[in-house]
Amino acid sequence: AQSVTQLDSQVPVFEEAPVELRCNYSSSVSVYLFWYVQYPNQGLQLLLKYLSGSTLVESINGFEAEFNKSQTSFHLRKPSVHISDTAEYFCAVSLIQGAQKLVFGQGTRLTINP
Amino acid sequence: KAGVTQTPRYLIKTRGQQVTLSCSPISGHRSVSWYQQTPGQGLQFLFEYFSETQRNKGNFPGRFSGRQFSNSRSEMNVSTLELGDSALYLCASSWGQLGSLQETQYFGPGTRLLVL
């Protein structure tokens, strides 16, 4: 079975500071990797995903994540955060072969202070 | 293009009752997945429907059931409600053709269910 661990439940940072949200996964088979963002009182939005190819993937709003197979990690980073980035971030995996479902981590609440 | 819509947005029920939640996917999408989000358990997969057939199922009791109609709209039913069923129920849609999550899943805003 797959599992996802998000190492920090809350991350407070100052505006314009860099941030890293950590995600480690466990799986005996190959998986796809995702980061979703949930703004207050809203559903989930896909931020970025890793399917294959380049291990560094980027989103349109400045976030990036790097797939590290040896460390089974998929950490999310942004060099300079904005107040509007305040949200909860979820790391997730799914099997490449087999049941198509997302297995989520517990989430990291990112709070941006002015 | 309209996004995924869920109705109702909020619902209050009492223990023992049953509830039906509705999800309308993005036009053209044939796969609908349901997830339960609670503070304690986080986001958990309930089931996925594709072309009116349940294609995948999570580890929830039989009180949780669903169905999908020919227009791809989906309903989820919970019978004999328990306090622990209080949660945000999210549905997500995708094309579903590839049968894998290479395709992006688009989530609705959710239905918040409170069981008293």
XYZ file of C-alpha atoms in Angstrom:
230
model
C 0.000 0.000 0.000
C 1.074 3.551 -0.599
C 1.418 6.209 2.069
C 2.356 9.866 2.133
C 3.922 11.785 4.989
C 3.948 15.543 5.111
C 6.495 16.345 7.735
C 5.117 19.706 8.841
C 1.484 20.294 9.758
C 1.980 24.066 9.844
C 4.574 26.346 8.271
C 4.565 30.075 9.099
C 6.745 32.319 6.937
C 7.109 35.997 6.236
C 6.017 37.489 2.938
C 8.719 37.369 0.238
C 10.639 34.692 2.154
C 11.384 31.291 0.585
C 9.439 28.232 1.694
C 9.775 24.462 1.449
C 6.941 22.058 2.214
C 8.215 18.556 2.718
C 6.633 15.370 1.405
C 7.877 11.801 1.615
C 6.093 8.795 0.211
C 6.240 5.054 0.563
C 5.401 2.644 -2.220
C 6.726 -0.680 -3.468
C 5.802 0.223 -7.045
C 6.141 3.282 -9.233
C 3.766 6.134 -8.559
C 2.696 9.468 -9.912
C 3.150 12.417 -7.558
C 0.983 15.481 -7.053
C 0.686 18.661 -5.046
C -2.787 20.092 -4.507
C -3.701 23.396 -2.846
C -6.879 24.122 -0.903
C -7.798 27.739 -0.253
C -10.211 28.468 2.620
C -13.720 27.134 1.989
C -12.800 25.828 -1.426
C -12.094 22.486 -3.056
C -8.715 21.217 -4.139
C -6.779 22.625 -7.074
C -3.934 20.815 -8.776
C -0.713 22.756 -8.295
C 1.691 20.476 -10.147
C 2.335 16.838 -10.912
C 5.175 14.499 -11.736
C 4.435 11.720 -14.190
C 7.785 11.025 -15.843
C 10.731 12.769 -17.440
C 12.410 15.758 -15.826
C 12.409 15.401 -12.051
C 11.815 19.130 -11.575
C 8.273 20.278 -12.243
C 6.933 23.801 -12.049
C 3.574 25.455 -11.592
C 2.375 28.641 -13.226
C 2.443 30.601 -9.960
C 6.091 30.080 -9.094
C 6.020 26.828 -7.122
C 8.287 23.946 -8.053
C 8.786 20.415 -6.793
C 11.566 17.941 -7.327
C 11.081 14.193 -7.466
C 13.874 12.388 -5.655
C 13.500 8.662 -6.155
C 16.351 7.640 -3.866
C 14.938 9.646 -0.981
C 11.308 8.989 -1.981
C 10.580 12.677 -1.630
C 8.657 15.302 -3.552
C 9.252 18.565 -1.689
C 7.475 21.739 -2.767
C 9.371 25.015 -2.899
C 8.811 28.649 -3.724
C 11.630 31.224 -3.649
C 9.393 34.118 -2.572
C 5.893 33.718 -1.138
C 2.976 36.109 -1.288
C 0.084 36.647 1.093
C -2.180 34.992 -1.483
C -0.252 31.723 -1.065
C -1.870 31.245 2.334
C -3.633 27.891 2.021
C -3.385 24.216 2.887
C -1.152 22.133 0.661
C -1.593 18.417 0.093
C 0.921 15.993 -1.353
C -0.572 12.903 -3.017
C 0.438 9.781 -4.915
C -1.329 7.404 -7.233
C -0.359 4.115 -8.774
C 0.805 4.129 -12.355
C -0.705 0.691 -12.802
C -3.746 -0.470 -10.886
C -6.426 1.341 -8.925
C -6.671 4.958 -9.936
C -7.079 6.815 -6.694
C -5.196 9.547 -4.914
C -3.587 8.809 -1.559
C -3.091 12.084 0.277
C -0.807 13.271 3.024
C -2.271 15.015 6.046
C -1.673 18.471 4.635
C 0.543 21.418 5.514
C -1.028 24.717 6.450
C 1.060 27.539 5.005
C 0.573 30.877 6.754
C 2.147 33.995 5.300
C 2.799 36.855 7.688
C 3.247 40.416 6.388
C -16.386 25.771 -19.325
C -18.216 25.259 -16.043
C -16.325 23.527 -13.274
C -17.358 20.627 -11.096
C -20.486 21.455 -9.143
C -21.701 19.829 -5.957
C -25.072 20.139 -4.283
C -25.983 20.895 -1.649
C -23.033 22.852 -0.287
C -24.080 22.405 3.345
C -26.218 19.804 5.038
C -27.240 19.036 8.603
C -28.612 15.599 9.447
C -29.191 13.577 12.585
C -27.825 10.165 13.477
C -29.614 7.309 11.775
C -30.810 9.348 8.827
C -29.578 8.891 5.298
C -28.218 11.498 2.905
C -27.660 11.846 -0.838
C -25.039 14.161 -2.290
C -24.820 15.137 -5.936
C -21.893 15.896 -8.223
C -21.990 17.223 -11.771
C -18.667 16.782 -13.562
C -17.105 19.054 -16.120
C -18.784 18.622 -19.488
C -17.233 15.700 -21.363
C -15.670 14.122 -18.282
C -16.749 10.544 -17.686
C -14.877 9.706 -14.501
C -16.132 10.902 -11.126
C -14.300 10.182 -7.869
C -15.468 10.867 -4.327
C -13.304 11.716 -1.317
C -14.049 12.308 2.344
C -12.096 15.005 4.207
C -12.055 15.088 8.008
C -9.664 16.798 10.451
C -8.668 13.461 11.950
C -8.371 11.172 8.941
C -7.562 13.730 6.261
C -8.528 13.068 2.675
C -9.631 9.533 1.942
C -10.770 7.978 -1.326
C -14.311 6.609 -1.338
C -14.929 5.372 -4.875
C -14.639 6.167 -8.562
C -17.229 5.767 -11.289
C -16.613 5.620 -15.004
C -19.331 5.160 -17.605
C -21.921 4.281 -14.944
C -19.741 1.540 -13.423
C -17.827 1.597 -10.176
C -14.228 1.207 -11.251
C -12.389 1.646 -7.955
C -13.384 1.503 -4.314
C -11.779 2.643 -1.069
C -12.007 1.123 2.393
C -15.340 2.437 3.600
C -18.258 0.449 5.016
C -21.200 -0.558 2.854
C -23.235 2.344 4.251
C -21.398 4.458 1.696
C -22.607 3.866 -1.834
C -22.732 5.710 -5.086
C -23.938 5.628 -8.614
C -23.388 7.383 -11.890
C -25.942 8.291 -14.490
C -25.681 8.216 -18.267
C -24.904 11.958 -18.323
C -21.939 11.258 -15.972
C -23.554 13.001 -13.021
C -22.915 11.085 -9.844
C -24.632 10.701 -6.507
C -23.243 9.456 -3.245
C -25.473 8.015 -0.542
C -24.717 7.439 3.119
C -27.238 5.427 5.078
C -27.651 5.190 8.851
C -25.550 8.269 9.493
C -23.061 8.287 12.361
C -21.478 11.267 14.090
C -18.171 10.310 12.526
C -19.602 10.817 9.045
C -19.429 14.583 9.587
C -16.997 15.710 6.919
C -16.401 17.628 3.743
C -17.246 15.375 0.806
C -15.374 16.238 -2.358
C -15.944 14.947 -5.823
C -13.498 15.177 -8.690
C -13.913 14.599 -12.390
C -11.579 13.733 -15.245
C -11.815 12.405 -18.773
C -11.128 8.918 -17.446
C -10.257 7.553 -20.877
C -6.677 6.657 -20.064
C -7.778 4.877 -16.924
C -4.996 6.449 -14.970
C -4.230 9.599 -13.102
C -2.065 10.949 -15.890
C -5.146 13.044 -16.440
C -5.788 15.919 -14.079
C -8.592 15.463 -11.577
C -10.684 18.619 -11.138
C -12.310 18.991 -7.738
C -15.605 20.554 -6.801
C -16.060 22.882 -3.789
C -17.435 20.055 -1.664
C -20.512 19.362 0.425
C -20.059 19.948 4.136
C -22.120 17.415 6.089
C -22.764 17.814 9.791
C -24.316 14.890 11.645
C -25.887 15.721 15.008
